Amino acid sequence: MSDPLLSLRDVRKTFRTHGTTQVVLDGIDLDVAEHQCVVLIGASGSGKSTLLRAVDLLDDVDDGQIVLGGLDIADPWVDADEVRARLALVFQQYNLFPHLRVLDNLTLAPRHVHGRRRADAEADALAMLEKVGLEHKARAYPDQLSGGEQQRAAIARALVGNPDLLLLDEVTSALDPALVGEVLDLLTALRDEGTTMLIATHEMGFARDVAHEVVFLHEGRIHERGTPAEVLDHPQRPETQEFLRRIR
Amino acid sequence: MGEMSGPVDDWTPSARARARTEFRRAQHRRALLVALVATLLVVAVVVLVVTTAPGWDRAREAFFSPQRAVEVLPEVAAGLWLNFRVWVVASVVGLVVGLLLAVVRTSRIPALFPLRMLTVAYVDVFRGVPLLLVLLLVGFGLPALRLSWLPVSAAFLGGLAIVLTYTAYFAEIFRAGIESVHPSQVSAARSLGLNRGQATRLVVLPQAVRNVTAPAASMLVSLQKDSGLISILGAVDAIRAAQIATTGDYNFTPYVVAGVLFLLISIPLTRLVDAWSARQGWRGELRRLPGAGVLR
Ligand SMILES: Nc1ncnc2c1ncn2[C@@H]1O[C@H](COP(=O)(O)OP(=O)(O)O)[C@@H](O)[C@H]1O
Ligand SMILES: [Mg+2]
């Protein structure tokens, strides 16, 4: 098998507050191969967001390697903007730009980061909006959209730059239960197209459907990993069993 | 949650981590060096341009005469004391009345409607008319009314004009602050049983004032500076004292002395305000939020 697209090796991250040091990522090893969908599960505070933010270089790690396409992007001499332009992170709270129409949210990076012409960027953006079922909202402002629509727009914005890897941080947690389905359906479709994804989620049914690998994070360490059937149906570790019991 | 550090945590940085730290330090050193060199360069250019100007020798004599500076310092400093008192009084009155006006203006109590209209008119007028004009109108207009109870000293009238204008500015700032508090905060307060006044006083205003501390404080700085305008009414403040000292010999050093004295107050004040507002923003309370750090 060829090298995975993304490899984390012994990644460590601490937060210092008021003199105490909290180890939030404690020796993480993780691989995401191309066209694979890896799902992170774990209780709130287990370090899922920190891990995704570290991969997107929004936070520096203390130690370890984050290798993307053969390059250790944790090294501070690597051009972080270039790395981030190849990745896309979708946040729990959408983080659409409220002053821009949906279409302009989508064309912002293609035009200003990737130097696309406006007409081309808009054509791509409209195609992407059609794919997520939002072509009729292209001219609307984010606050005129429902939560599910906003999140789908945010995913479209992430995808329109053709990222090598899509990072998703609990993208359904802020949504009404009734709106969760439309977002998960979209992600399932993306997985079927072969989009490489690293996903943090609390939706176990969804994890079971889409994951090639499920990774259980507990107190900054990976306690268990495997296929959905292995981790979700036959968990070996007591921490995993406890976690799964609680969220059922 | 992860474990706490101390004896439990036996992490020693890898060679890789140490190399990264060293790289970041070197980057930091280089940034400092660049800042230093850039500063020296700018200073050198300014000094060169000024000192090689054809009129430099004469200008130095007329504006930067050390003996003259020492001679006039006591008078100008005495004048500055007046500026300082005007500043303190106008600040206190402006802040308190401004806040009251803002509350009246944003309240929805029907009985306050006429007062609300008055507030709107007052703010519109005093925010829209140049301070200089207000000074002239108050300074020369009010004494013409010959009200026996009204003090007519230039310092009082000048201070009054400044208070009138700045109260309007502060009222606008506080109104913006009140309107920036999310309505859900009022709902939450009212649903706990607080009445309208309590919700305003205990929930809305504390947040409103916090939200506008930075603009209000920078308004205080500019008030300090504008307190010098009372000199046009003849009040002997720092500027007027300097002006008196220049008549006769055409040496303008007293103005420079007055300028330096104003800076001696306003620069520390500005730094104080900056430090305060930094505590509020990305470097302060929001610093703990993900995304507030420096991105590489
Ligand atoms: N900026 C920060 N400063 C201090 N502690 C933080 C910060 N961000 C996250 N943490 C802590 O790190 C731990 C993991 O947080 P997070 O990665 O957000 O967990 P998850 O996404 O799995 O819920 C939590 O205990 C949290 O309090
Ligand atoms: Mg999280």
Tab-separated table of N, CA and C in Angstrom, chain A residues 12 17 20-23 26 45 53 57-58 60 62-65 72-78 80-81 84 219 221, chain B residues 1-5 9 11-17 19-21 23-24 27 288-296:
chain	number	residue	atom	x	y	z
A	12	ARG	N	1.806	15.474	20.338
A	12	ARG	CA	1.540	15.898	21.706
A	12	ARG	C	1.157	17.370	21.712
A	17	THR	N	-2.831	26.702	31.558
A	17	THR	CA	-3.684	27.772	32.079
A	17	THR	C	-3.448	27.887	33.568
A	20	THR	N	-1.230	25.404	35.536
A	20	THR	CA	-1.342	23.957	35.371
A	20	THR	C	-1.247	23.607	33.893
A	21	THR	N	-0.674	22.456	33.628
A	21	THR	CA	-0.514	22.023	32.255
A	21	THR	C	-1.432	20.846	32.008
A	22	GLN	N	-2.255	20.991	30.972
A	22	GLN	CA	-3.172	19.912	30.639
A	22	GLN	C	-2.694	19.264	29.350
A	23	VAL	N	-2.476	17.976	29.392
A	23	VAL	CA	-2.052	17.265	28.190
A	23	VAL	C	-3.302	16.893	27.415
A	26	ASP	N	-1.930	13.227	23.674
A	26	ASP	CA	-0.851	12.570	24.404
A	26	ASP	C	-0.314	11.393	23.591
A	45	GLY	N	-14.374	17.041	25.188
A	45	GLY	CA	-13.152	17.327	25.929
A	45	GLY	C	-12.061	16.293	25.734
A	53	ARG	N	-7.778	20.856	14.645
A	53	ARG	CA	-7.184	22.189	14.504
A	53	ARG	C	-5.669	22.086	14.317
A	57	LEU	N	-3.272	23.294	11.089
A	57	LEU	CA	-2.262	24.283	11.502
A	57	LEU	C	-2.881	25.539	12.103
A	58	LEU	N	-4.008	25.367	12.771
A	58	LEU	CA	-4.588	26.505	13.483
A	58	LEU	C	-4.011	26.586	14.894
A	60	ASP	N	-0.291	25.203	17.068
A	60	ASP	CA	0.973	24.461	17.008
A	60	ASP	C	0.941	23.316	18.006
A	62	ASP	N	3.090	20.528	20.447
A	62	ASP	CA	4.326	20.593	21.224
A	62	ASP	C	5.380	19.643	20.674
A	63	ASP	N	4.930	18.512	20.157
A	63	ASP	CA	5.893	17.525	19.693
A	63	ASP	C	5.199	16.569	18.733
A	64	GLY	N	6.018	15.811	18.002
A	64	GLY	CA	5.480	14.823	17.089
A	64	GLY	C	5.440	15.315	15.659
A	65	GLN	N	4.989	14.439	14.782
A	65	GLN	CA	4.974	14.747	13.356
A	65	GLN	C	3.557	14.726	12.805
A	72	ASP	N	6.384	17.054	6.615
A	72	ASP	CA	6.009	17.223	8.025
A	72	ASP	C	5.551	18.664	8.244
A	73	ILE	N	4.240	18.852	8.243
A	73	ILE	CA	3.700	20.211	8.294
A	73	ILE	C	3.747	20.810	9.687
A	74	ALA	N	4.129	20.021	10.693
A	74	ALA	CA	4.272	20.583	12.039
A	74	ALA	C	5.542	21.413	12.139
A	75	ASP	N	6.457	21.242	11.185
A	75	ASP	CA	7.674	22.045	11.203
A	75	ASP	C	7.345	23.497	10.921
A	76	PRO	N	7.817	24.391	11.777
A	76	PRO	CA	7.417	25.803	11.621
A	76	PRO	C	7.978	26.460	10.361
A	77	TRP	N	8.952	25.833	9.711
A	77	TRP	CA	9.488	26.454	8.490
A	77	TRP	C	8.667	26.077	7.249
A	78	VAL	N	7.660	25.219	7.447
A	78	VAL	CA	6.774	24.906	6.327
A	78	VAL	C	5.770	26.046	6.157
A	80	ALA	N	2.624	27.585	6.144
A	80	ALA	CA	1.343	27.118	6.665
A	80	ALA	C	0.174	27.520	5.767
A	81	ASP	N	0.268	28.676	5.134
A	81	ASP	CA	-0.835	29.097	4.261
A	81	ASP	C	-1.021	28.112	3.114
A	84	ARG	N	-2.681	25.019	4.501
A	84	ARG	CA	-4.106	25.211	4.777
A	84	ARG	C	-4.924	25.326	3.498
A	219	GLU	N	-9.249	11.081	26.803
A	219	GLU	CA	-8.227	11.818	27.528
A	219	GLU	C	-6.944	11.975	26.717
A	221	ARG	N	-5.720	10.267	24.323
A	221	ARG	CA	-5.042	9.082	23.777
A	221	ARG	C	-6.011	8.261	22.947
B	1	MET	N	-10.540	14.716	30.290
B	1	MET	CA	-9.432	15.657	30.492
B	1	MET	C	-8.102	14.934	30.636
B	2	GLY	N	-7.052	15.513	30.141
B	2	GLY	CA	-5.734	14.875	30.249
B	2	GLY	C	-5.203	14.988	31.657
B	3	GLU	N	-4.095	14.316	31.872
B	3	GLU	CA	-3.539	14.374	33.216
B	3	GLU	C	-2.795	15.682	33.441
B	4	MET	N	-2.608	16.035	34.702
B	4	MET	CA	-1.898	17.264	35.017
B	4	MET	C	-0.394	17.025	34.923
B	5	SER	N	0.319	18.113	34.746
B	5	SER	CA	1.767	17.963	34.662
B	5	SER	C	2.345	17.777	36.047
B	9	ASP	N	3.884	13.635	34.575
B	9	ASP	CA	4.143	13.846	33.161
B	9	ASP	C	5.645	13.828	32.922
B	11	TRP	N	7.331	13.928	30.051
B	11	TRP	CA	7.670	14.266	28.673
B	11	TRP	C	8.977	15.026	28.610
B	12	THR	N	9.888	14.575	27.753
B	12	THR	CA	11.044	15.400	27.417
B	12	THR	C	10.964	15.664	25.919
B	13	PRO	N	11.161	16.927	25.540
B	13	PRO	CA	11.012	17.275	24.123
B	13	PRO	C	11.932	16.415	23.256
B	14	SER	N	11.398	15.980	22.125
B	14	SER	CA	12.226	15.222	21.192
B	14	SER	C	13.210	16.172	20.516
B	15	ALA	N	14.200	15.610	19.846
B	15	ALA	CA	15.155	16.434	19.100
B	15	ALA	C	14.397	17.289	18.095
B	16	ARG	N	13.353	16.700	17.527
B	16	ARG	CA	12.543	17.419	16.543
B	16	ARG	C	11.898	18.645	17.184
B	17	ALA	N	11.302	18.430	18.366
B	17	ALA	CA	10.635	19.545	19.045
B	17	ALA	C	11.646	20.626	19.412
B	19	ALA	N	14.422	21.330	17.844
B	19	ALA	CA	14.809	22.046	16.621
B	19	ALA	C	13.738	23.071	16.245
B	20	ARG	N	12.476	22.683	16.414
B	20	ARG	CA	11.390	23.617	16.088
B	20	ARG	C	11.415	24.815	17.025
B	21	THR	N	11.616	24.541	18.302
B	21	THR	CA	11.677	25.646	19.263
B	21	THR	C	12.808	26.595	18.914
B	23	PHE	N	14.112	27.056	16.013
B	23	PHE	CA	13.735	27.787	14.795
B	23	PHE	C	12.825	28.958	15.141
B	24	ARG	N	11.841	28.698	16.026
B	24	ARG	CA	10.898	29.773	16.390
B	24	ARG	C	11.625	30.889	17.110
B	27	GLN	N	13.467	32.913	14.629
B	27	GLN	CA	12.521	33.752	13.900
B	27	GLN	C	12.163	34.990	14.715
B	288	ARG	N	-8.533	33.109	25.054
B	288	ARG	CA	-8.656	31.690	25.343
B	288	ARG	C	-9.450	30.957	24.288
B	289	LEU	N	-10.151	31.685	23.448
B	289	LEU	CA	-10.946	31.007	22.440
B	289	LEU	C	-10.036	30.437	21.358
B	290	PRO	N	-10.404	29.268	20.834
B	290	PRO	CA	-9.647	28.759	19.706
B	290	PRO	C	-9.674	29.785	18.581
B	291	GLY	N	-8.542	29.988	17.926
B	291	GLY	CA	-8.504	30.904	16.802
B	291	GLY	C	-7.967	32.275	17.161
B	292	ALA	N	-7.822	32.548	18.463
B	292	ALA	CA	-7.350	33.869	18.854
B	292	ALA	C	-5.829	33.954	18.883
B	293	GLY	N	-5.168	32.812	18.757
B	293	GLY	CA	-3.710	32.817	18.808
B	293	GLY	C	-3.110	33.352	17.520
B	294	VAL	N	-1.800	33.497	17.517
B	294	VAL	CA	-1.119	33.944	16.312
B	294	VAL	C	-0.984	32.740	15.381
B	295	LEU	N	-1.477	32.893	14.166
B	295	LEU	CA	-1.356	31.792	13.219
B	295	LEU	C	-0.089	31.951	12.420
B	296	ARG	N	0.495	30.816	12.159
B	296	ARG	CA	1.738	30.852	11.414
B	296	ARG	C	1.460	31.052	9.931
